[in-house]
Short mmCIF file of C-alpha atoms in Angstrom, two decimals:
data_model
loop_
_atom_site.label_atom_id
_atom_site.label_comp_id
_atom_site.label_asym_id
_atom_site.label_seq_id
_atom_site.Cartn_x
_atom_site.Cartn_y
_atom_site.Cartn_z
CA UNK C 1 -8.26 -28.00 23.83
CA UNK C 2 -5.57 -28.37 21.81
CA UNK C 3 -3.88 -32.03 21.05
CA UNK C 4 -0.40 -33.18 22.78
CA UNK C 5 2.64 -32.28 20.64
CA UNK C 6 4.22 -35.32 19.44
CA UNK C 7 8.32 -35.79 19.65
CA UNK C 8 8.18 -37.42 15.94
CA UNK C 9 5.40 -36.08 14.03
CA UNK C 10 3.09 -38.93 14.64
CA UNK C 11 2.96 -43.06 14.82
CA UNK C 12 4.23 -44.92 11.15
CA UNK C 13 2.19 -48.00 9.94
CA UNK C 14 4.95 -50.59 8.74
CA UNK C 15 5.78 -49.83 5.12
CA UNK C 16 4.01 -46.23 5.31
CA UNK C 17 5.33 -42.85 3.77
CA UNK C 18 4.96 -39.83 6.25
CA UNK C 19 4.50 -36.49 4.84
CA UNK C 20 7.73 -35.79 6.83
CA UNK C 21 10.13 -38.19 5.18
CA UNK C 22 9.48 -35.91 1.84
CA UNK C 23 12.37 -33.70 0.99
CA UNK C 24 11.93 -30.25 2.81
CA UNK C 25 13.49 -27.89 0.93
CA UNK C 26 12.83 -29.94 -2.35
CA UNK C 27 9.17 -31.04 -2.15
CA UNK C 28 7.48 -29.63 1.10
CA UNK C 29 8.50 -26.05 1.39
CA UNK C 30 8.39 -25.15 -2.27
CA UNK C 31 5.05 -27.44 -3.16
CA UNK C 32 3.37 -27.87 0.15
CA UNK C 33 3.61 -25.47 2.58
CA UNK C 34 3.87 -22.13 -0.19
CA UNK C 35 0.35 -23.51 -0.61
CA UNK C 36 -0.89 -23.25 2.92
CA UNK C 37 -2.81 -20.49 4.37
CA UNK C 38 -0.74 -18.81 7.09
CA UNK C 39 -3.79 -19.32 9.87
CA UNK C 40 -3.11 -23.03 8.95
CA UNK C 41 0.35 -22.83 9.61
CA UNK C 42 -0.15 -21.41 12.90
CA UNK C 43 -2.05 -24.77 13.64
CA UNK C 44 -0.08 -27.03 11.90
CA UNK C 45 2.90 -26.05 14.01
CA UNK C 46 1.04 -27.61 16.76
CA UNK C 47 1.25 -30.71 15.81
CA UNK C 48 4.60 -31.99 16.76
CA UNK C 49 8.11 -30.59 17.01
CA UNK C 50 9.25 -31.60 14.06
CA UNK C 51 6.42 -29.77 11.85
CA UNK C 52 7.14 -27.13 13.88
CA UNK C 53 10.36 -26.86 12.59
CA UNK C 54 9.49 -27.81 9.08
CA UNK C 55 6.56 -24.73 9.75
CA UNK C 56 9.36 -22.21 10.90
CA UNK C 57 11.80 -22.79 8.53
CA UNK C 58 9.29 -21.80 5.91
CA UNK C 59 8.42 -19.28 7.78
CA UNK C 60 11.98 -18.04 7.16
CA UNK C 61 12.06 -17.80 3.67
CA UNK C 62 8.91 -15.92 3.30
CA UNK C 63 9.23 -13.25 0.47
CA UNK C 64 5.25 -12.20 1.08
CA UNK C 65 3.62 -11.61 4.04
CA UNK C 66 0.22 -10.50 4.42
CA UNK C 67 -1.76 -10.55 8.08
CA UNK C 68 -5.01 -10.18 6.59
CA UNK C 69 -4.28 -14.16 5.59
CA UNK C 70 -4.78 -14.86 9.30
CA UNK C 71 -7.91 -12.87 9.86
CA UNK C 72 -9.49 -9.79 10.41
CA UNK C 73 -7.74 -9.29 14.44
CA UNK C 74 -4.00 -11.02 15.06
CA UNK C 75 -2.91 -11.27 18.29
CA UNK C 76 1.08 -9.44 19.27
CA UNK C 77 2.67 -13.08 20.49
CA UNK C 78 1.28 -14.45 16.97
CA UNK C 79 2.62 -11.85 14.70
CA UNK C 80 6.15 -11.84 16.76
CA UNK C 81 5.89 -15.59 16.32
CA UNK C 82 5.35 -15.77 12.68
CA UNK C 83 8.05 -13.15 11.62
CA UNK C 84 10.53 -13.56 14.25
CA UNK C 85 13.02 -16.03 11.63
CA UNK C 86 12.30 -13.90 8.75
CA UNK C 87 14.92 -12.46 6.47
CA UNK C 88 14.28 -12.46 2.80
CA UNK C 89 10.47 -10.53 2.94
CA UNK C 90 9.84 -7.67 -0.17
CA UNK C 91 6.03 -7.29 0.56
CA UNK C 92 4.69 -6.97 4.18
CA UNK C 93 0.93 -5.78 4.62
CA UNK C 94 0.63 -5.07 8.53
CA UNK C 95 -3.17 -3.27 8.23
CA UNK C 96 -5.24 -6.15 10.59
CA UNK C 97 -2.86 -4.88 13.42
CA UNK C 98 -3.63 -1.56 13.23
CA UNK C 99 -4.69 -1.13 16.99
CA UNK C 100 -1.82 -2.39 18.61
CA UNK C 101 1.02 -2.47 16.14
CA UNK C 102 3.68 -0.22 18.10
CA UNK C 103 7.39 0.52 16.69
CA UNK C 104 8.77 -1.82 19.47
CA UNK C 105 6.87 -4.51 17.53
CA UNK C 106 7.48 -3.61 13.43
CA UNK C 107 11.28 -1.76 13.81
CA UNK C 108 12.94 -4.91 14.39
CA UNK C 109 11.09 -7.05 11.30
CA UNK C 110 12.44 -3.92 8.91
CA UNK C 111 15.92 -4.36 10.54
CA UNK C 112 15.96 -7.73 9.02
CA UNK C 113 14.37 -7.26 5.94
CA UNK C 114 16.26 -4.50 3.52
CA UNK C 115 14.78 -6.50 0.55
CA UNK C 116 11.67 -5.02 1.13
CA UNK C 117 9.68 -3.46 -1.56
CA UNK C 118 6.20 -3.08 -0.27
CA UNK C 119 4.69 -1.92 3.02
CA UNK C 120 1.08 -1.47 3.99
CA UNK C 121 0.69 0.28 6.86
CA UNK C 122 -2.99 1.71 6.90
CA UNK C 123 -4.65 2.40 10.16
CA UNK C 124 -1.48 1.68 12.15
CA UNK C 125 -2.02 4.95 14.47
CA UNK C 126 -0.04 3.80 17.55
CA UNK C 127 3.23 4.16 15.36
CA UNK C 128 5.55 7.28 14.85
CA UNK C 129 8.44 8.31 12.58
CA UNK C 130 10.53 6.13 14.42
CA UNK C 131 8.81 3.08 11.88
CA UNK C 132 9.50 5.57 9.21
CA UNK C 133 12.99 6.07 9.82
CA UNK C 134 13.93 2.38 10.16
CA UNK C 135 12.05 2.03 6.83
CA UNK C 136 14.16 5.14 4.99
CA UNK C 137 17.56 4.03 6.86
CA UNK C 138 16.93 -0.20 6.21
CA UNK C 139 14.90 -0.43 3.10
CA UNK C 140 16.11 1.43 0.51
CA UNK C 141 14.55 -0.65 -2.13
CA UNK C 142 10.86 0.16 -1.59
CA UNK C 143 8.67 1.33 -3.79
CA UNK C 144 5.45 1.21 -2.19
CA UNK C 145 4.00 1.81 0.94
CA UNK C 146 0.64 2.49 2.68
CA UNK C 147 0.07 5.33 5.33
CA UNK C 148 -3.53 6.11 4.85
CA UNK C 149 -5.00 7.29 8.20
CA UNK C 150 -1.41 7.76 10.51
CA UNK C 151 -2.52 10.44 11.93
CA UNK C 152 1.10 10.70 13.12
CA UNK C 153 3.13 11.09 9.53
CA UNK C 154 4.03 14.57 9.47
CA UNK C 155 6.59 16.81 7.33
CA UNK C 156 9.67 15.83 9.05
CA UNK C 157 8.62 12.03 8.74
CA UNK C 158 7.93 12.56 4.92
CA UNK C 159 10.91 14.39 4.36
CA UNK C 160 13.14 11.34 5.94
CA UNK C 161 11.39 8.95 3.33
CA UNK C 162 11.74 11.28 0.38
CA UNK C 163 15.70 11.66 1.13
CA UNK C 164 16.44 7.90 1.66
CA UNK C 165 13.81 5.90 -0.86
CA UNK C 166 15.14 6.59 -4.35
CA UNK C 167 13.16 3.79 -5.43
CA UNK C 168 9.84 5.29 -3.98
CA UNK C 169 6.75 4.71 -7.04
CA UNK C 170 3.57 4.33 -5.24
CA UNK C 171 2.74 6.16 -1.90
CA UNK C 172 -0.62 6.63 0.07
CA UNK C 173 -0.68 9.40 1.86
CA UNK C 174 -4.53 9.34 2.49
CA UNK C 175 -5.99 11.74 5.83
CA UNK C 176 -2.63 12.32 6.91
CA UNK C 177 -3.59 15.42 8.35
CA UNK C 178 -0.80 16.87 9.62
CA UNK C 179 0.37 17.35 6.26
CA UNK C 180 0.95 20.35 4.52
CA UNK C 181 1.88 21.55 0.93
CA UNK C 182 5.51 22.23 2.36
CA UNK C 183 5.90 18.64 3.16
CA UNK C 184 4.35 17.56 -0.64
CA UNK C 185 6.29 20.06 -2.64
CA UNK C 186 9.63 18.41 -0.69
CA UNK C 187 8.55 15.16 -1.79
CA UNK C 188 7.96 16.12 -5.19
CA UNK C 189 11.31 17.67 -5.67
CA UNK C 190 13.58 14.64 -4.51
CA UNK C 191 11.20 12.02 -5.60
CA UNK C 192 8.95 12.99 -8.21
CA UNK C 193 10.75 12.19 -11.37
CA UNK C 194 9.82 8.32 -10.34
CA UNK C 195 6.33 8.74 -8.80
CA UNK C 196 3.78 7.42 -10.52
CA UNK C 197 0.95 6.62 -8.01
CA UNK C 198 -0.30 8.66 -5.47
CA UNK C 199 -3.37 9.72 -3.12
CA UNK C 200 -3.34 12.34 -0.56
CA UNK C 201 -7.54 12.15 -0.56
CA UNK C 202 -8.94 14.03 2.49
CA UNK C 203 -6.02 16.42 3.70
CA UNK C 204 -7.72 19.68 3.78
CA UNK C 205 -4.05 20.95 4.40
CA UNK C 206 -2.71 20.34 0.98
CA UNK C 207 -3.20 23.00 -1.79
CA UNK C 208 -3.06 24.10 -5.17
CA UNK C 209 0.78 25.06 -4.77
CA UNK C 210 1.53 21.24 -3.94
CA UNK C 211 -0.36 19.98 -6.65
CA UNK C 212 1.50 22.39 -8.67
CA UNK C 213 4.81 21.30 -7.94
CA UNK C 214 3.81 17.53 -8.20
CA UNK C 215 2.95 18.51 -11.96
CA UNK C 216 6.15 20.07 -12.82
CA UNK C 217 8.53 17.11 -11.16
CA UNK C 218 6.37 13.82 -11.35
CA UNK C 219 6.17 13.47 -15.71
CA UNK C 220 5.10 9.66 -14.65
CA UNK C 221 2.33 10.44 -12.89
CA UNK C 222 -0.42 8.15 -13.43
CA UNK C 223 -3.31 7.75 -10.88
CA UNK C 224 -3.92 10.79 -8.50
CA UNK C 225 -6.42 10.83 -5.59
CA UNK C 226 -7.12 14.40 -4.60
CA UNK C 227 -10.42 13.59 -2.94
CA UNK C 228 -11.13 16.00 -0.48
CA UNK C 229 -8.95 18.13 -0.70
CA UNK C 230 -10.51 21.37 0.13
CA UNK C 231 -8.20 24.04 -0.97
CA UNK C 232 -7.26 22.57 -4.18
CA UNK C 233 -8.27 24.53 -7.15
CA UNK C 234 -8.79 24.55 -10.65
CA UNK C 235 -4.66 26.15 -10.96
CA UNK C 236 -3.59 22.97 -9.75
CA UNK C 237 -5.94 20.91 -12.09
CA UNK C 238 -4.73 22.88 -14.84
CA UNK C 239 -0.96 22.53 -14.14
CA UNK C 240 -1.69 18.59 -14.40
CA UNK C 241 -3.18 18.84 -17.87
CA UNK C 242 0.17 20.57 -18.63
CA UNK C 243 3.20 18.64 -17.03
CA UNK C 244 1.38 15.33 -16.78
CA UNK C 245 1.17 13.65 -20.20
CA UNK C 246 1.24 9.91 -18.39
CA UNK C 247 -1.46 10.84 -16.13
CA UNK C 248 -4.73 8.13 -16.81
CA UNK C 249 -6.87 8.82 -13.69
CA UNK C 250 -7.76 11.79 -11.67
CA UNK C 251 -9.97 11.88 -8.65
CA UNK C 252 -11.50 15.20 -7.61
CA UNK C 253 -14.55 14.42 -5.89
CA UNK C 254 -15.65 17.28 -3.02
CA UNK C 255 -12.92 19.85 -4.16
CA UNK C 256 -15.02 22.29 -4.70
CA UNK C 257 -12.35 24.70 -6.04
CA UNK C 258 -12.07 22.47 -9.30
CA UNK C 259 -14.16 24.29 -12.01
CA UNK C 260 -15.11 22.06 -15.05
CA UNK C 261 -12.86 24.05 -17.78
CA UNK C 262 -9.87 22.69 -16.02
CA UNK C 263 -10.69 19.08 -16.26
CA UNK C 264 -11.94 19.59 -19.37
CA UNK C 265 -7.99 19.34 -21.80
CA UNK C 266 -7.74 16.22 -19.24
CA UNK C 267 -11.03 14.82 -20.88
CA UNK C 268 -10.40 14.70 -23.87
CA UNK C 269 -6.90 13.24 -23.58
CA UNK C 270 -9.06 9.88 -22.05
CA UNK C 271 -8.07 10.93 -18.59
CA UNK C 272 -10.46 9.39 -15.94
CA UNK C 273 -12.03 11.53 -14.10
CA UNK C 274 -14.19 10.56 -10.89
CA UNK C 275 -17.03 13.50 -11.73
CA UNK C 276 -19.13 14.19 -14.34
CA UNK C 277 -19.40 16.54 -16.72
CA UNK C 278 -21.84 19.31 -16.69
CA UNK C 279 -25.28 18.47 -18.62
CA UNK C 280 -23.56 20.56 -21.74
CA UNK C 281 -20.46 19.01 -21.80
CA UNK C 282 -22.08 15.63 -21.14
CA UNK C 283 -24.42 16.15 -24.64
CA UNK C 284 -21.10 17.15 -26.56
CA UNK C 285 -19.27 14.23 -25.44
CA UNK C 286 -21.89 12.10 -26.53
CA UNK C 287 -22.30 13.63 -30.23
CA UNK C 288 -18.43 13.66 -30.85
CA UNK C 289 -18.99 9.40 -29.89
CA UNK C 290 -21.79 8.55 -31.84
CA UNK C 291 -22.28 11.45 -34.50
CA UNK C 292 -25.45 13.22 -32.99
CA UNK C 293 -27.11 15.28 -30.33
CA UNK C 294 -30.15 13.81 -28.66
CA UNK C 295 -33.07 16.23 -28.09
CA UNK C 296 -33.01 17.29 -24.86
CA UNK C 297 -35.68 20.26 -23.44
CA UNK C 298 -33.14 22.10 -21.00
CA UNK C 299 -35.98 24.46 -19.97
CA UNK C 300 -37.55 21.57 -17.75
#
């Protein structure tokens, strides 16, 4: 059972210092409360109206906001609570809410937050490209945002995003299966001169002629996640090793299209690559490091 809220903050000994009487904005918000959890804050609010109101006016001036800080499950009223004065967030990481979070919920927070540069959305299946829209029309300073699982991000969601995010580096895109290589090759011709991280792991949709296209408009490309992707090929891998000289990882793992000569240029240019080498290949690599071949019987 929770305690009585108090009108003042709490009874003063004669002669005693409350934590109150500090400077707010001078001492407690910038010292004090930046260093609280945010589950604690949700229980320190509690404790009389006036920490309340020292609580939300922190609240308020929140540039980071993370749910996962108040556990694994969040309830709606808690969430709406905690955000409802905020104005000045650039990160926002929404993932612990991912089985209720609806667009009635998240469209207003974007409204009043255009400073935002990151959004993590992953899981968050019971929204639509009406969160995506807000996000391209309100936020045209982010540069990275989570939409791994959303079932519902399709082509004419992406497309929205690619025409209003110029600022757009770092994109997850993982089982987003409605997506095709039309929706890809749109987003690498109006954003791909300034991508430089992306995943679009287990969408058996996308193809070699996506991957092409990313190759020939994203020269910053640096970590790609092609995991799973069924109908990507060694063309695609191959286009990479051409157009891609920023490129440091690679991940391939299950395409089973992707033949070992085509990683191979990206080997030896130190790209990291999530498979191995075949036995062969493996032996070579090892004599060009240390200066010799082990002895090896490959007729076991």
């Amino acid at each position: 059972m929770e305690p009585p809220m108090e009108p003042s903050g709490g009874e003063q000994e004669p002669g005693a210092v409350r934590l109150l009487d500090l400077p707010w904005e001078d001492v407690l918000l910038p010292h004090v409360l930046s260093r609280v959890p945010l589950r604690q804050l949700l229980r320190l609010q509690r404790v009389s109206r006036a920490f309340r109101a020292l609580v939300q006016l922190h609240l308020a001036g929140l540039r980071r906001f993370d749910a996962a800080q108040v556990g694994p499950q969040i309830p709606r009223a808690a969430l709406a609570w905690l955000l409802r004065d905020a104005e000045g967030l650039q990160e926002l990481a929404l993932a612990p809410c991912h089985e209720w979070l609806s667009d009635d919920d998240l469209v207003p927070v974007l409204a009043r937050n255009p400073q935002l540069r990151s959004v993590a959305l992953a899981g968050c299946g019971q929204l639509s490209r009406r969160t995506l829209g807000a996000l391209a029309e309100g936020c045209p300073r982010l540069q990275r945002l989570s939409l791994a699982h959303c079932d519902w991000v399709d082509g004419l969601a992406l497309r929205g995003l690619a025409d209003r995010c110029p600022a757009l580096e770092e994109l997850d895109l993982t089982a987003c299966r409605q997506l095709k290589d039309e929706a890809i090759v749109y987003l690498a011709q109006r954003r791909g001169a300034g991508l430089r991280i992306l995943s679009l792991a287990v969408n058996a949709n996308v193809g070699d002629a996506a991957v092409q296209e990313l190759a020939r408009n994203c020269p910053e490309l640096e970590h790609l996640d092609l995991t799973g992707c069924l109908r990507v090929g060694s063309d695609g891998v191959r286009t990479l090793a051409e157009y891609c000289p920023a490129l440091r990882s690679l991940r391939v793992r299950h395409c089973h299209h992707v033949a070992e000569p085509s990683l191979s240029r990206l080997r030896k240019r130190g790209v990291d690559i999530d498979v191995e080498p075949p036995l062969h290949q493996a032996l070579v690599l090892l004599q060009d490091m240390a200066g010799f071949a082990p002895f090896v019987n490959l007729q076991v």
